[in-house]
Amino acid sequence: MTSPGSGGEIGRFLTIADAAEILAVDVATVDDLIRSGELPAIRVGASGPWRIERAQLEVWIELQYEDARKHTAFNEGEFANVFELSGARRDRIRPVD
């Protein structure tokens, strides 16, 4: 997963195989996520290999955690905090006169 001469550090961009290893899934799963537009990636050249920016992968992972948390809260019937589930911020909502 590291490039030669990198001193063991991962660079800014990951290959599909690198991302698959980080996510503990197969390469085809990461490829499907990229092609569906769910996981942001760039192509190197017109038909070159896909590359995933490490920071984008981290953001995507955090969004997956957030979606899972919301889904669990909804399925458990925790409707006490509808604002949190809706994504609205309390300070932006005004009471109706």
Coordinates of N, CA and C in Angstrom, one line a residue:
M1 N 0.8 -1.2 0.0 CA 0.0 0.0 0.0 C 0.9 1.3 0.0
T2 N 2.1 1.2 0.3 CA 3.0 2.3 0.3 C 3.7 2.4 -1.0
S3 N 4.1 3.6 -1.4 CA 4.9 3.7 -2.7 C 6.4 3.7 -2.3
P4 N 7.2 3.3 -3.3 CA 8.6 3.2 -3.1 C 9.2 4.5 -2.7
G5 N 10.1 4.5 -1.7 CA 10.7 5.8 -1.3 C 9.9 6.7 -0.4
S6 N 8.7 6.2 0.0 CA 7.8 7.1 0.7 C 8.0 7.0 2.2
G7 N 9.0 6.2 2.6 CA 9.3 6.1 4.1 C 8.1 5.4 4.8
G8 N 7.3 4.6 4.2 CA 6.2 3.9 4.8 C 4.9 4.7 5.0
E9 N 4.9 6.0 4.5 CA 3.8 6.8 4.6 C 2.9 6.7 3.3
I10 N 1.6 6.7 3.5 CA 0.7 6.7 2.3 C 0.7 8.1 1.7
G11 N 0.7 8.2 0.4 CA 0.6 9.5 -0.2 C -0.8 10.1 -0.2
R12 N -0.9 11.2 -0.8 CA -2.2 11.9 -0.9 C -3.3 11.1 -1.6
F13 N -2.9 10.4 -2.6 CA -3.9 9.6 -3.4 C -3.7 8.1 -3.2
L14 N -4.8 7.4 -3.1 CA -4.8 6.0 -3.0 C -5.3 5.3 -4.2
T15 N -4.8 4.1 -4.5 CA -5.3 3.3 -5.5 C -6.6 2.7 -5.1
I16 N -7.3 2.1 -6.0 CA -8.5 1.3 -5.6 C -8.2 0.2 -4.7
A17 N -7.1 -0.5 -4.9 CA -6.7 -1.6 -4.0 C -6.3 -1.0 -2.6
D18 N -5.7 0.1 -2.5 CA -5.4 0.7 -1.2 C -6.7 1.0 -0.5
A19 N -7.6 1.6 -1.2 CA -8.9 2.0 -0.5 C -9.7 0.7 -0.1
A20 N -9.6 -0.3 -0.9 CA -10.3 -1.6 -0.6 C -9.6 -2.2 0.7
E21 N -8.3 -2.1 0.8 CA -7.7 -2.6 1.9 C -8.1 -1.8 3.2
I22 N -8.1 -0.5 3.1 CA -8.5 0.3 4.2 C -9.9 0.0 4.7
L23 N -10.8 -0.2 3.7 CA -12.2 -0.5 4.0 C -12.5 -1.9 4.3
A24 N -11.5 -2.8 4.1 CA -11.7 -4.2 4.3 C -12.8 -4.8 3.4
V25 N -12.7 -4.4 2.1 CA -13.7 -4.9 1.1 C -12.9 -5.3 -0.1
D26 N -13.5 -5.9 -1.1 CA -12.8 -6.2 -2.3 C -12.7 -5.0 -3.3
V27 N -11.8 -5.1 -4.2 CA -11.6 -4.1 -5.2 C -12.9 -3.7 -6.0
A28 N -13.6 -4.8 -6.3 CA -14.9 -4.6 -7.1 C -15.8 -3.7 -6.3
T29 N -15.9 -3.8 -5.0 CA -16.8 -3.0 -4.2 C -16.4 -1.5 -4.3
V30 N -15.1 -1.2 -4.2 CA -14.7 0.2 -4.3 C -14.9 0.7 -5.7
D31 N -14.6 -0.1 -6.7 CA -14.9 0.3 -8.1 C -16.3 0.6 -8.3
D32 N -17.2 -0.2 -7.7 CA -18.7 0.1 -7.8 C -19.0 1.4 -7.1
L33 N -18.5 1.7 -6.0 CA -18.7 2.9 -5.3 C -18.3 4.1 -6.1
I34 N -17.1 4.0 -6.7 CA -16.6 5.1 -7.6 C -17.5 5.3 -8.8
R35 N -17.8 4.2 -9.5 CA -18.6 4.4 -10.7 C -20.1 4.9 -10.4
S36 N -20.6 4.6 -9.2 CA -21.9 5.1 -8.9 C -21.9 6.5 -8.5
G37 N -20.7 7.1 -8.2 CA -20.6 8.5 -7.8 C -20.6 8.6 -6.3
E38 N -20.8 7.5 -5.6 CA -20.9 7.6 -4.1 C -19.6 7.9 -3.5
L39 N -18.5 7.4 -4.0 CA -17.2 7.7 -3.5 C -16.4 8.5 -4.5
P40 N -16.1 9.8 -4.1 CA -15.4 10.7 -5.0 C -14.0 10.1 -5.4
A41 N -13.7 10.2 -6.7 CA -12.4 9.8 -7.2 C -12.1 10.5 -8.5
I42 N -10.8 10.5 -8.8 CA -10.4 11.1 -10.1 C -9.7 10.1 -10.9
R43 N -9.7 10.3 -12.2 CA -8.9 9.5 -13.2 C -7.7 10.1 -13.5
V44 N -6.6 9.4 -13.6 CA -5.3 9.9 -14.0 C -5.2 9.7 -15.5
G45 N -5.4 10.7 -16.3 CA -5.5 10.6 -17.8 C -6.9 10.2 -18.2
A46 N -7.1 10.2 -19.5 CA -8.4 9.9 -20.1 C -9.0 8.6 -19.7
S47 N -8.1 7.6 -19.7 CA -8.6 6.2 -19.4 C -7.7 5.6 -18.4
G48 N -7.0 6.4 -17.6 CA -6.0 5.9 -16.7 C -6.7 5.3 -15.4
P49 N -5.8 5.0 -14.4 CA -6.4 4.4 -13.2 C -7.1 5.4 -12.3
W50 N -8.1 4.9 -11.6 CA -8.8 5.8 -10.6 C -7.9 6.0 -9.4
R51 N -8.0 7.2 -8.8 CA -7.3 7.5 -7.6 C -8.3 8.2 -6.6
I52 N -8.2 7.8 -5.4 CA -9.1 8.3 -4.3 C -8.2 9.2 -3.4
E53 N -8.6 10.4 -3.2 CA -7.9 11.2 -2.3 C -8.1 10.7 -0.8
R54 N -7.1 10.6 -0.1 CA -7.2 10.0 1.2 C -8.1 10.8 2.1
A55 N -8.1 12.2 2.0 CA -9.0 13.0 2.8 C -10.5 12.8 2.4
Q56 N -10.7 12.6 1.1 CA -12.1 12.3 0.6 C -12.6 10.9 1.1
L57 N -11.7 10.0 1.2 CA -12.1 8.7 1.7 C -12.5 8.8 3.2
E58 N -11.7 9.6 4.0 CA -12.0 9.8 5.4 C -13.3 10.5 5.6
V59 N -13.6 11.5 4.7 CA -14.9 12.2 4.8 C -16.0 11.2 4.5
W60 N -15.8 10.4 3.4 CA -16.9 9.4 3.1 C -17.1 8.4 4.2
I61 N -16.1 8.0 4.9 CA -16.2 7.0 6.0 C -17.0 7.7 7.1
E62 N -16.7 9.0 7.4 CA -17.5 9.7 8.5 C -18.9 9.8 8.1
L63 N -19.2 10.1 6.8 CA -20.6 10.2 6.4 C -21.3 8.8 6.5
Q64 N -20.6 7.7 6.3 CA -21.2 6.4 6.5 C -21.6 6.2 7.9
Y65 N -20.7 6.6 8.8 CA -21.0 6.5 10.3 C -22.2 7.3 10.6
E66 N -22.3 8.5 10.1 CA -23.4 9.4 10.4 C -24.7 8.8 9.9
D67 N -24.7 8.3 8.6 CA -25.9 7.7 8.1 C -26.3 6.5 8.9
A68 N -25.4 5.7 9.3 CA -25.7 4.5 10.1 C -26.3 4.9 11.5
R69 N -25.7 5.9 12.1 CA -26.3 6.4 13.3 C -27.7 6.9 13.2
K70 N -28.0 7.7 12.2 CA -29.3 8.2 11.9 C -30.3 7.1 11.7
H71 N -29.8 6.1 10.9 CA -30.7 5.0 10.5 C -31.0 4.2 11.8
T72 N -30.1 4.0 12.6 CA -30.3 3.2 13.9 C -31.2 4.0 14.8
A73 N -31.0 5.3 14.9 CA -31.9 6.1 15.8 C -33.3 6.1 15.3
F74 N -33.5 6.2 14.0 CA -34.8 6.1 13.4 C -35.5 4.8 13.6
N75 N -34.8 3.7 13.4 CA -35.3 2.4 13.5 C -35.6 2.0 15.0
E76 N -34.9 2.6 15.9 CA -35.2 2.4 17.3 C -36.3 3.3 17.8
G77 N -36.9 4.1 17.0 CA -38.0 4.9 17.4 C -37.6 6.1 18.3
E78 N -36.4 6.5 18.2 CA -36.0 7.7 19.0 C -36.4 8.9 18.3
F79 N -37.6 9.3 18.4 CA -38.1 10.5 17.7 C -38.1 11.7 18.6
A80 N -37.5 11.6 19.8 CA -37.4 12.7 20.7 C -36.6 13.8 20.1
N81 N -35.6 13.5 19.2 CA -34.7 14.5 18.6 C -34.9 14.5 17.1
V82 N -36.1 15.0 16.7 CA -36.4 15.0 15.3 C -35.5 16.0 14.6
F83 N -35.1 17.1 15.3 CA -34.2 18.1 14.7 C -32.9 17.4 14.2
E84 N -32.3 16.5 15.1 CA -31.1 15.9 14.7 C -31.2 15.0 13.5
L85 N -32.3 14.2 13.5 CA -32.6 13.3 12.3 C -32.8 14.1 11.0
S86 N -33.4 15.3 11.1 CA -33.7 16.1 9.9 C -32.5 16.8 9.4
G87 N -31.5 17.0 10.3 CA -30.3 17.7 9.8 C -30.5 19.2 10.0
A88 N -31.6 19.7 10.5 CA -31.9 21.1 10.8 C -31.1 21.5 12.1
R89 N -30.8 22.7 12.1 CA -30.1 23.3 13.3 C -31.2 24.1 14.1
R90 N -31.2 23.8 15.4 CA -32.2 24.5 16.3 C -32.1 26.0 16.2
D91 N -30.9 26.5 16.1 CA -30.8 28.0 16.1 C -31.4 28.7 14.9
R92 N -31.7 27.9 13.9 CA -32.2 28.4 12.6 C -33.8 28.3 12.6
I93 N -34.3 27.6 13.6 CA -35.8 27.4 13.6 C -36.4 28.4 14.6
R94 N -37.4 29.1 14.1 CA -38.1 30.1 14.9 C -39.5 29.6 15.3
P95 N -39.9 29.9 16.5 CA -41.3 29.5 16.8 C -42.3 30.3 16.0
V96 N -43.4 29.6 15.7 CA -44.5 30.3 14.9 C -45.3 31.1 15.8
D97 N -45.6 32.3 15.5 CA -46.5 33.2 16.3 C -47.9 32.8 16.2

